[in-house]
Amino acid sequence: MTEPKTVGKGVRKKDALGLLLGRPAFVEDVTRRDCLVVKVLRSPYAHALIRSIRTDLAMKVPGMAAVYTYEDVPRQRFTIAGQTYPEPSPYDRLILDRRLRFVGDAVAILAGESEAAVDKAMKLVKVDYEVLPAVLDPHTALDNPVLVHPEDDWRALCAVGADNRRNLCASDRCGDGDVDAVLADCDVVVDHVWHTKPCQQAMMETFRTYTEIDPYGRLHVVSSTQIVFHVRRILAQALGIPKSKIHVEKPRIGGGFGAKQTAVCEVYPAFVTWKTGRPARIVYTRQECQTAGSPRHEMEVHVRLGASKQGKIRALDVYTLSNTGAYSEHGPTTVGLSGHKSIPLYTGGLEAFRFAYDVVYTNVQAAGAYRGYGATQGIFAVESAVNELADRLGVDPVALREQNMVREGMRMPAYYNEPANACALDRCMARCKDLFGWDEKFPVRDMGNGKVRAAGVAMAMQGSGISGVDVGSATVRLGDDGIYNLVIGAADMGTGCDTILAQMVAECMDCDVDNIAVFGADTDASPYDSGSYASSTTYVTGKAVERACAQLKAQLCALAAEGFGCKAEEVEFTGDAVRRLDGSASVPLADLATRAMCNNTTAVQATCTHSSPISPPPFMVGMAEIELDKETGSVTVLDYKAVVDCGTPVNPNLARVQTEGGIVQGIGMALFEDVHYTPAGRILENSLMQYKIPTRLDMGSLQVEFEASYEPTGPFGAKSIGEIVINTPAPAIAHAVFRATGTWFRDLPITPEKVYTALHAQP
């Protein structure tokens, strides 16, 4: 195998210079300014019916173009979950509904010539509400007499165990072996419940969309989204128009982290434009993002873990109660990862497992997709249970994991019986232990000033796309001057996928990455792609790129051979030309591109589509050192070391940045990011003043390294990197805090108040 020239190298991002120079890139930069301003009037109640609504006074405000209520919208339900059709998430939404299901639910859509006009008009919409009892506690939601979705036209397209008459969004059970019998025979059983909050993605660019009618009478949508093709389908369903009437494109995205896998805001300006024929734009405030966005699912994960005295983990029983909130988006799918991507970590000696879940509707903000997508919650619980097992057995938690972890070549029954074709988890653990100095830092150290230092460990896995579902496509075309155009449907949201896929083209076509011009994502111009989510782009779309390049090379050889008057087998592609094997003739790529323009029937572009029946998991180990102040309860992360197995890192620089960013988000989930609801169902942390996310000062020292494996089904041996990186901080930090305090914290975040209370509650 020849040494790669481009893949595996730290190539600068394709859009780096443009962003540094402040060139137009985002929604407002690339769309017209003279358009209608769209805003949404939102419910002050967690559960209510609109008795009556008056808009006449609002429409008298100068500059107002329209005010729409539930009486004006189509009566067909849809989901805003960005998922492949048929969507697992039940169809439970209307654009506007008479029944309001959470504080922040949409009551009316207002559109005007200016923001001032719309703000003034919003105060003049008169709504008479019938306030109803609300279901705020997920523990009481199932079979509660108060139904979040009592409507008769609610429907589930897939058999996910949903029943709106029970407030049940999804439910399932699976397993292997007799869990109860094995647990009864175990020497040690860890049995606890862990709880995580509905964390916010807090991306820098809030939700926003621009819409207009194009010259052909079609709805043109420019949105900050990860899912252009799914947005097209969602809007078609919501508006009741054909998909062929809708054109969706995305500009540069200012962060998503999964939030923009949900079509949170697109339907509102789309409806205004379709009704008025005028351009429109909506831009969510930070408060709207915090209270009517698409946060992580609140989950309660009950783990029963059984082991022998010798430390062999014999059984795992995981039950997850997930709170999807007022609507179903991503409810049936996130929950599966809480078990299917935590239990398989301990395939090594596992005799039996059981995984069950219920996803319930409640009258709080609807949850959605967030980096880690359910695996984060499940791994926090299972890894914490393993750390507790190590403490009870009096063994090193690293050694315990080395005894039980999944290794290359093993088949993983709890992971859909997939094989671990490429698994460097054992090497990740060994290297992280060495980098971190585990043997020196694991013992608790009293610093003599009221502060204690301690360390914790966790490991994780994720996936590479949704097996048997996700589709990636790419078009590679030879341009007029001999460089290449790469057209994709995947959305670069800061992750660098445009650059990574361009590196793959450069590697395949033996050229410089600067010779690749990337375009996407656009439903009119791009080949179909499921979208940028589920850690699928590098693995799934990357394989499509690899195949398209192979096809294009064959076509270029055929075209050149035709010009040479020989067979295609008698020529070879050399990177900058195609030449005869006997050396008698050669044609540069630029000349070949010119030749293709006249009297030619051989295409100089190739489009390939790829889908994988498996989803190879990346693996990761993280170790955290914290300093805990016993006088205040504050926890400071001093050092974090992480080693990741993502197969072949296509661009180590971008992979490192991805990992560092994910670790910081995980630190935020562990220590800072909190959500409280009032008894009336209102979120208190409705801005970044109240909702605390970590800054650079909260990171401590952070070091990321990679242990390469080679995934035979991936492009150049690559697996994914995007999501796994958020999964280890919470359990590792919780472990370290236990070591420092002697108390297990099973409810995130671990705030100073909780630590202080626990310390002073001890005898």
PDB file of C-alpha atoms in Angstrom, residues 93-312:
ATOM      1  CA  ARG A  93     -47.344  18.760  14.846  1.00  0.00           C
ATOM      2  CA  LEU A  94     -49.319  21.377  12.974  1.00  0.00           C
ATOM      3  CA  ILE A  95     -47.764  24.657  11.852  1.00  0.00           C
ATOM      4  CA  LEU A  96     -50.068  26.282  14.415  1.00  0.00           C
ATOM      5  CA  ASP A  97     -52.377  24.368  16.691  1.00  0.00           C
ATOM      6  CA  ARG A  98     -55.312  25.323  18.861  1.00  0.00           C
ATOM      7  CA  ARG A  99     -53.846  23.141  21.618  1.00  0.00           C
ATOM      8  CA  LEU A 100     -50.639  24.547  23.117  1.00  0.00           C
ATOM      9  CA  ARG A 101     -48.347  21.998  24.723  1.00  0.00           C
ATOM     10  CA  PHE A 102     -45.494  23.880  26.429  1.00  0.00           C
ATOM     11  CA  VAL A 103     -44.447  27.340  27.530  1.00  0.00           C
ATOM     12  CA  GLY A 104     -43.089  28.680  24.251  1.00  0.00           C
ATOM     13  CA  ASP A 105     -45.329  26.755  21.851  1.00  0.00           C
ATOM     14  CA  ALA A 106     -46.353  28.703  18.743  1.00  0.00           C
ATOM     15  CA  VAL A 107     -49.621  30.664  19.025  1.00  0.00           C
ATOM     16  CA  ALA A 108     -49.436  32.942  15.972  1.00  0.00           C
ATOM     17  CA  ILE A 109     -47.082  33.914  13.138  1.00  0.00           C
ATOM     18  CA  LEU A 110     -46.557  37.619  12.528  1.00  0.00           C
ATOM     19  CA  ALA A 111     -44.902  39.171   9.479  1.00  0.00           C
ATOM     20  CA  GLY A 112     -44.138  42.832   8.916  1.00  0.00           C
ATOM     21  CA  GLU A 113     -41.884  45.314   7.161  1.00  0.00           C
ATOM     22  CA  SER A 114     -39.752  45.906  10.248  1.00  0.00           C
ATOM     23  CA  GLU A 115     -38.886  44.309  13.542  1.00  0.00           C
ATOM     24  CA  ALA A 116     -40.358  47.289  15.401  1.00  0.00           C
ATOM     25  CA  ALA A 117     -43.704  46.855  13.666  1.00  0.00           C
ATOM     26  CA  VAL A 118     -43.841  43.148  14.433  1.00  0.00           C
ATOM     27  CA  ASP A 119     -42.844  43.653  18.070  1.00  0.00           C
ATOM     28  CA  LYS A 120     -45.580  46.264  18.501  1.00  0.00           C
ATOM     29  CA  ALA A 121     -48.174  44.100  16.757  1.00  0.00           C
ATOM     30  CA  MET A 122     -47.293  41.086  18.874  1.00  0.00           C
ATOM     31  CA  LYS A 123     -48.469  42.935  21.986  1.00  0.00           C
ATOM     32  CA  LEU A 124     -51.827  43.611  20.313  1.00  0.00           C
ATOM     33  CA  VAL A 125     -52.744  40.003  19.488  1.00  0.00           C
ATOM     34  CA  LYS A 126     -55.483  39.192  21.981  1.00  0.00           C
ATOM     35  CA  VAL A 127     -55.681  35.543  23.040  1.00  0.00           C
ATOM     36  CA  ASP A 128     -58.185  33.994  25.405  1.00  0.00           C
ATOM     37  CA  TYR A 129     -56.672  30.790  26.831  1.00  0.00           C
ATOM     38  CA  GLU A 130     -58.344  27.888  28.578  1.00  0.00           C
ATOM     39  CA  VAL A 131     -55.572  26.731  30.876  1.00  0.00           C
ATOM     40  CA  LEU A 132     -55.414  22.942  31.258  1.00  0.00           C
ATOM     41  CA  PRO A 133     -53.660  20.633  33.734  1.00  0.00           C
ATOM     42  CA  ALA A 134     -50.106  19.930  32.589  1.00  0.00           C
ATOM     43  CA  VAL A 135     -47.898  16.849  32.764  1.00  0.00           C
ATOM     44  CA  LEU A 136     -44.446  18.105  33.773  1.00  0.00           C
ATOM     45  CA  ASP A 137     -42.940  15.059  35.473  1.00  0.00           C
ATOM     46  CA  PRO A 138     -41.849  12.232  33.120  1.00  0.00           C
ATOM     47  CA  HIS A 139     -42.334   9.735  35.970  1.00  0.00           C
ATOM     48  CA  THR A 140     -46.087  10.409  35.988  1.00  0.00           C
ATOM     49  CA  ALA A 141     -46.560  10.898  32.251  1.00  0.00           C
ATOM     50  CA  LEU A 142     -47.187   7.309  31.181  1.00  0.00           C
ATOM     51  CA  ASP A 143     -50.916   6.526  31.348  1.00  0.00           C
ATOM     52  CA  ASN A 144     -51.614   9.894  32.948  1.00  0.00           C
ATOM     53  CA  PRO A 145     -55.256  11.001  32.542  1.00  0.00           C
ATOM     54  CA  VAL A 146     -53.935  14.284  31.101  1.00  0.00           C
ATOM     55  CA  LEU A 147     -52.953  13.607  27.483  1.00  0.00           C
ATOM     56  CA  VAL A 148     -50.396  15.743  25.700  1.00  0.00           C
ATOM     57  CA  HIS A 149     -51.662  14.525  22.307  1.00  0.00           C
ATOM     58  CA  PRO A 150     -55.325  13.499  22.481  1.00  0.00           C
ATOM     59  CA  GLU A 151     -55.955  14.342  18.804  1.00  0.00           C
ATOM     60  CA  ASP A 152     -57.354  11.686  16.490  1.00  0.00           C
ATOM     61  CA  ASP A 153     -55.069  12.582  13.570  1.00  0.00           C
ATOM     62  CA  TRP A 154     -51.849  11.819  15.488  1.00  0.00           C
ATOM     63  CA  ARG A 155     -50.068   8.984  13.686  1.00  0.00           C
ATOM     64  CA  ALA A 156     -46.856   6.973  13.780  1.00  0.00           C
ATOM     65  CA  LEU A 157     -45.413   5.894  10.444  1.00  0.00           C
ATOM     66  CA  CYS A 158     -43.107   3.288  12.008  1.00  0.00           C
ATOM     67  CA  ALA A 159     -43.734   0.657  14.644  1.00  0.00           C
ATOM     68  CA  VAL A 160     -41.773   2.294  17.461  1.00  0.00           C
ATOM     69  CA  GLY A 161     -44.110   1.313  20.291  1.00  0.00           C
ATOM     70  CA  ALA A 162     -45.860   4.685  20.336  1.00  0.00           C
ATOM     71  CA  ASP A 163     -49.335   5.289  21.746  1.00  0.00           C
ATOM     72  CA  ASN A 164     -50.569   8.867  22.116  1.00  0.00           C
ATOM     73  CA  ARG A 165     -53.416   7.672  24.340  1.00  0.00           C
ATOM     74  CA  ARG A 166     -50.776   6.673  26.903  1.00  0.00           C
ATOM     75  CA  ASN A 167     -48.450   9.685  26.441  1.00  0.00           C
ATOM     76  CA  LEU A 168     -46.025   7.173  24.958  1.00  0.00           C
ATOM     77  CA  CYS A 169     -43.750   8.310  22.138  1.00  0.00           C
ATOM     78  CA  ALA A 170     -41.762   5.068  21.888  1.00  0.00           C
ATOM     79  CA  SER A 171     -41.116   1.848  23.776  1.00  0.00           C
ATOM     80  CA  ASP A 172     -39.025  -1.280  23.228  1.00  0.00           C
ATOM     81  CA  ARG A 173     -37.310  -4.208  24.934  1.00  0.00           C
ATOM     82  CA  CYS A 174     -34.421  -6.384  23.748  1.00  0.00           C
ATOM     83  CA  GLY A 175     -31.772  -8.638  25.228  1.00  0.00           C
ATOM     84  CA  ASP A 176     -29.674 -11.766  25.117  1.00  0.00           C
ATOM     85  CA  GLY A 177     -29.390 -14.428  27.801  1.00  0.00           C
ATOM     86  CA  ASP A 178     -31.143 -14.709  31.166  1.00  0.00           C
ATOM     87  CA  VAL A 179     -30.218 -11.419  32.839  1.00  0.00           C
ATOM     88  CA  ASP A 180     -32.113 -12.035  36.068  1.00  0.00           C
ATOM     89  CA  ALA A 181     -30.559 -15.462  36.577  1.00  0.00           C
ATOM     90  CA  VAL A 182     -27.025 -14.199  35.920  1.00  0.00           C
ATOM     91  CA  LEU A 183     -27.495 -11.184  38.202  1.00  0.00           C
ATOM     92  CA  ALA A 184     -28.771 -13.466  40.975  1.00  0.00           C
ATOM     93  CA  ASP A 185     -25.588 -15.521  40.637  1.00  0.00           C
ATOM     94  CA  CYS A 186     -23.222 -12.512  40.703  1.00  0.00           C
ATOM     95  CA  ASP A 187     -21.014 -11.725  43.690  1.00  0.00           C
ATOM     96  CA  VAL A 188     -21.489  -7.968  43.312  1.00  0.00           C
ATOM     97  CA  VAL A 189     -24.418  -6.039  41.836  1.00  0.00           C
ATOM     98  CA  VAL A 190     -24.351  -2.285  41.286  1.00  0.00           C
ATOM     99  CA  ASP A 191     -27.936  -1.011  41.078  1.00  0.00           C
ATOM    100  CA  HIS A 192     -28.585   2.730  40.704  1.00  0.00           C
ATOM    101  CA  VAL A 193     -30.348   5.387  38.648  1.00  0.00           C
ATOM    102  CA  TRP A 194     -28.526   8.201  36.854  1.00  0.00           C
ATOM    103  CA  HIS A 195     -30.179  11.397  35.615  1.00  0.00           C
ATOM    104  CA  THR A 196     -29.190  13.934  32.938  1.00  0.00           C
ATOM    105  CA  LYS A 197     -30.805  17.279  32.100  1.00  0.00           C
ATOM    106  CA  PRO A 198     -32.066  18.635  28.735  1.00  0.00           C
ATOM    107  CA  CYS A 199     -28.794  20.351  27.777  1.00  0.00           C
ATOM    108  CA  GLN A 200     -28.767  23.049  25.105  1.00  0.00           C
ATOM    109  CA  GLN A 201     -26.482  22.981  22.061  1.00  0.00           C
ATOM    110  CA  ALA A 202     -25.878  26.742  22.526  1.00  0.00           C
ATOM    111  CA  MET A 203     -24.431  27.075  19.009  1.00  0.00           C
ATOM    112  CA  MET A 204     -23.184  30.560  18.221  1.00  0.00           C
ATOM    113  CA  GLU A 205     -25.574  31.105  15.296  1.00  0.00           C
ATOM    114  CA  THR A 206     -29.199  30.816  16.396  1.00  0.00           C
ATOM    115  CA  PHE A 207     -31.891  29.193  14.243  1.00  0.00           C
ATOM    116  CA  ARG A 208     -32.621  31.250  11.117  1.00  0.00           C
ATOM    117  CA  THR A 209     -34.179  30.868   7.672  1.00  0.00           C
ATOM    118  CA  TYR A 210     -34.851  33.026   4.612  1.00  0.00           C
ATOM    119  CA  THR A 211     -37.560  32.206   2.067  1.00  0.00           C
ATOM    120  CA  GLU A 212     -38.684  33.595  -1.274  1.00  0.00           C
ATOM    121  CA  ILE A 213     -40.550  32.625  -4.427  1.00  0.00           C
ATOM    122  CA  ASP A 214     -38.090  31.998  -7.252  1.00  0.00           C
ATOM    123  CA  PRO A 215     -38.668  33.022 -10.923  1.00  0.00           C
ATOM    124  CA  TYR A 216     -40.323  29.658 -11.584  1.00  0.00           C
ATOM    125  CA  GLY A 217     -42.888  30.000  -8.797  1.00  0.00           C
ATOM    126  CA  ARG A 218     -41.106  27.613  -6.447  1.00  0.00           C
ATOM    127  CA  LEU A 219     -40.432  28.126  -2.754  1.00  0.00           C
ATOM    128  CA  HIS A 220     -36.729  28.868  -2.351  1.00  0.00           C
ATOM    129  CA  VAL A 221     -35.416  28.273   1.172  1.00  0.00           C
ATOM    130  CA  VAL A 222     -32.001  29.346   2.454  1.00  0.00           C
ATOM    131  CA  SER A 223     -31.547  27.956   5.933  1.00  0.00           C
ATOM    132  CA  SER A 224     -28.889  27.280   8.527  1.00  0.00           C
ATOM    133  CA  THR A 225     -29.563  23.557   8.511  1.00  0.00           C
ATOM    134  CA  GLN A 226     -27.781  20.205   8.539  1.00  0.00           C
ATOM    135  CA  ILE A 227     -30.533  18.483   6.516  1.00  0.00           C
ATOM    136  CA  VAL A 228     -31.488  20.221   3.254  1.00  0.00           C
ATOM    137  CA  PHE A 229     -33.278  17.208   1.761  1.00  0.00           C
ATOM    138  CA  HIS A 230     -35.212  16.460   4.945  1.00  0.00           C
ATOM    139  CA  VAL A 231     -36.223  20.131   5.257  1.00  0.00           C
ATOM    140  CA  ARG A 232     -37.672  19.945   1.748  1.00  0.00           C
ATOM    141  CA  ARG A 233     -39.804  16.943   2.699  1.00  0.00           C
ATOM    142  CA  ILE A 234     -40.856  18.458   6.043  1.00  0.00           C
ATOM    143  CA  LEU A 235     -42.008  21.687   4.387  1.00  0.00           C
ATOM    144  CA  ALA A 236     -43.858  19.800   1.661  1.00  0.00           C
ATOM    145  CA  GLN A 237     -45.744  17.809   4.300  1.00  0.00           C
ATOM    146  CA  ALA A 238     -46.475  20.840   6.471  1.00  0.00           C
ATOM    147  CA  LEU A 239     -47.592  23.136   3.635  1.00  0.00           C
ATOM    148  CA  GLY A 240     -49.349  20.446   1.648  1.00  0.00           C
ATOM    149  CA  ILE A 241     -47.411  21.128  -1.568  1.00  0.00           C
ATOM    150  CA  PRO A 242     -45.239  18.865  -3.757  1.00  0.00           C
ATOM    151  CA  LYS A 243     -41.550  18.547  -2.935  1.00  0.00           C
ATOM    152  CA  SER A 244     -40.836  19.556  -6.519  1.00  0.00           C
ATOM    153  CA  LYS A 245     -42.152  23.021  -5.625  1.00  0.00           C
ATOM    154  CA  ILE A 246     -39.448  23.493  -2.969  1.00  0.00           C
ATOM    155  CA  HIS A 247     -35.743  24.258  -3.329  1.00  0.00           C
ATOM    156  CA  VAL A 248     -33.611  24.217  -0.164  1.00  0.00           C
ATOM    157  CA  GLU A 249     -29.990  25.259   0.208  1.00  0.00           C
ATOM    158  CA  LYS A 250     -27.715  25.972   3.116  1.00  0.00           C
ATOM    159  CA  PRO A 251     -24.986  28.625   3.322  1.00  0.00           C
ATOM    160  CA  ARG A 252     -22.191  28.453   5.907  1.00  0.00           C
ATOM    161  CA  ILE A 253     -23.615  27.227   9.224  1.00  0.00           C
ATOM    162  CA  GLY A 254     -22.563  28.924  12.450  1.00  0.00           C
ATOM    163  CA  GLY A 255     -22.671  25.747  14.504  1.00  0.00           C
ATOM    164  CA  GLY A 256     -25.331  23.110  14.942  1.00  0.00           C
ATOM    165  CA  PHE A 257     -24.224  20.219  17.173  1.00  0.00           C
ATOM    166  CA  GLY A 258     -27.422  18.395  16.189  1.00  0.00           C
ATOM    167  CA  ALA A 259     -29.843  21.242  16.921  1.00  0.00           C
ATOM    168  CA  LYS A 260     -30.144  21.933  13.203  1.00  0.00           C
ATOM    169  CA  GLN A 261     -30.965  18.321  12.433  1.00  0.00           C
ATOM    170  CA  THR A 262     -34.418  19.456  13.504  1.00  0.00           C
ATOM    171  CA  ALA A 263     -36.350  21.908  11.304  1.00  0.00           C
ATOM    172  CA  VAL A 264     -37.045  24.192  14.253  1.00  0.00           C
ATOM    173  CA  CYS A 265     -37.879  27.438  12.435  1.00  0.00           C
ATOM    174  CA  GLU A 266     -38.116  26.820   8.673  1.00  0.00           C
ATOM    175  CA  VAL A 267     -41.863  26.329   8.468  1.00  0.00           C
ATOM    176  CA  TYR A 268     -42.768  29.817   9.740  1.00  0.00           C
ATOM    177  CA  PRO A 269     -41.173  32.010   7.041  1.00  0.00           C
ATOM    178  CA  ALA A 270     -41.965  29.335   4.442  1.00  0.00           C
ATOM    179  CA  PHE A 271     -45.656  29.582   5.286  1.00  0.00           C
ATOM    180  CA  VAL A 272     -45.539  33.403   5.162  1.00  0.00           C
ATOM    181  CA  THR A 273     -43.826  33.406   1.765  1.00  0.00           C
ATOM    182  CA  TRP A 274     -46.135  30.767   0.327  1.00  0.00           C
ATOM    183  CA  LYS A 275     -49.176  32.760   1.442  1.00  0.00           C
ATOM    184  CA  THR A 276     -47.975  36.283   0.572  1.00  0.00           C
ATOM    185  CA  GLY A 277     -45.552  35.620  -2.277  1.00  0.00           C
ATOM    186  CA  ARG A 278     -43.049  37.888  -0.531  1.00  0.00           C
ATOM    187  CA  PRO A 279     -39.525  37.178   0.750  1.00  0.00           C
ATOM    188  CA  ALA A 280     -39.369  36.561   4.494  1.00  0.00           C
ATOM    189  CA  ARG A 281     -36.830  35.853   7.189  1.00  0.00           C
ATOM    190  CA  ILE A 282     -36.952  34.573  10.737  1.00  0.00           C
ATOM    191  CA  VAL A 283     -34.079  34.841  13.216  1.00  0.00           C
ATOM    192  CA  TYR A 284     -34.533  33.236  16.609  1.00  0.00           C
ATOM    193  CA  THR A 285     -33.443  35.119  19.685  1.00  0.00           C
ATOM    194  CA  ARG A 286     -31.229  33.337  22.179  1.00  0.00           C
ATOM    195  CA  GLN A 287     -34.236  33.137  24.490  1.00  0.00           C
ATOM    196  CA  GLU A 288     -36.216  31.310  21.800  1.00  0.00           C
ATOM    197  CA  CYS A 289     -33.332  28.890  21.288  1.00  0.00           C
ATOM    198  CA  GLN A 290     -33.281  28.170  25.011  1.00  0.00           C
ATOM    199  CA  THR A 291     -37.038  27.768  25.427  1.00  0.00           C
ATOM    200  CA  ALA A 292     -38.398  26.674  22.025  1.00  0.00           C
ATOM    201  CA  GLY A 293     -35.386  24.975  20.483  1.00  0.00           C
ATOM    202  CA  SER A 294     -34.289  21.353  20.287  1.00  0.00           C
ATOM    203  CA  PRO A 295     -32.194  20.366  23.358  1.00  0.00           C
ATOM    204  CA  ARG A 296     -30.832  17.013  24.458  1.00  0.00           C
ATOM    205  CA  HIS A 297     -33.403  14.578  25.834  1.00  0.00           C
ATOM    206  CA  GLU A 298     -33.650  14.482  29.596  1.00  0.00           C
ATOM    207  CA  MET A 299     -33.041  10.852  30.528  1.00  0.00           C
ATOM    208  CA  GLU A 300     -33.123   8.727  33.628  1.00  0.00           C
ATOM    209  CA  VAL A 301     -31.022   5.590  33.178  1.00  0.00           C
ATOM    210  CA  HIS A 302     -31.386   2.683  35.594  1.00  0.00           C
ATOM    211  CA  VAL A 303     -28.388   0.339  35.464  1.00  0.00           C
ATOM    212  CA  ARG A 304     -28.012  -3.021  37.129  1.00  0.00           C
ATOM    213  CA  LEU A 305     -24.496  -4.386  36.674  1.00  0.00           C
ATOM    214  CA  GLY A 306     -23.431  -7.795  37.942  1.00  0.00           C
ATOM    215  CA  ALA A 307     -19.876  -9.058  38.330  1.00  0.00           C
ATOM    216  CA  SER A 308     -17.775 -11.749  39.960  1.00  0.00           C
ATOM    217  CA  LYS A 309     -15.325 -11.132  42.820  1.00  0.00           C
ATOM    218  CA  GLN A 310     -12.557 -11.380  40.234  1.00  0.00           C
ATOM    219  CA  GLY A 311     -13.970  -8.408  38.336  1.00  0.00           C
ATOM    220  CA  LYS A 312     -15.595 -10.172  35.408  1.00  0.00           C
TER     221      LYS A 312
END
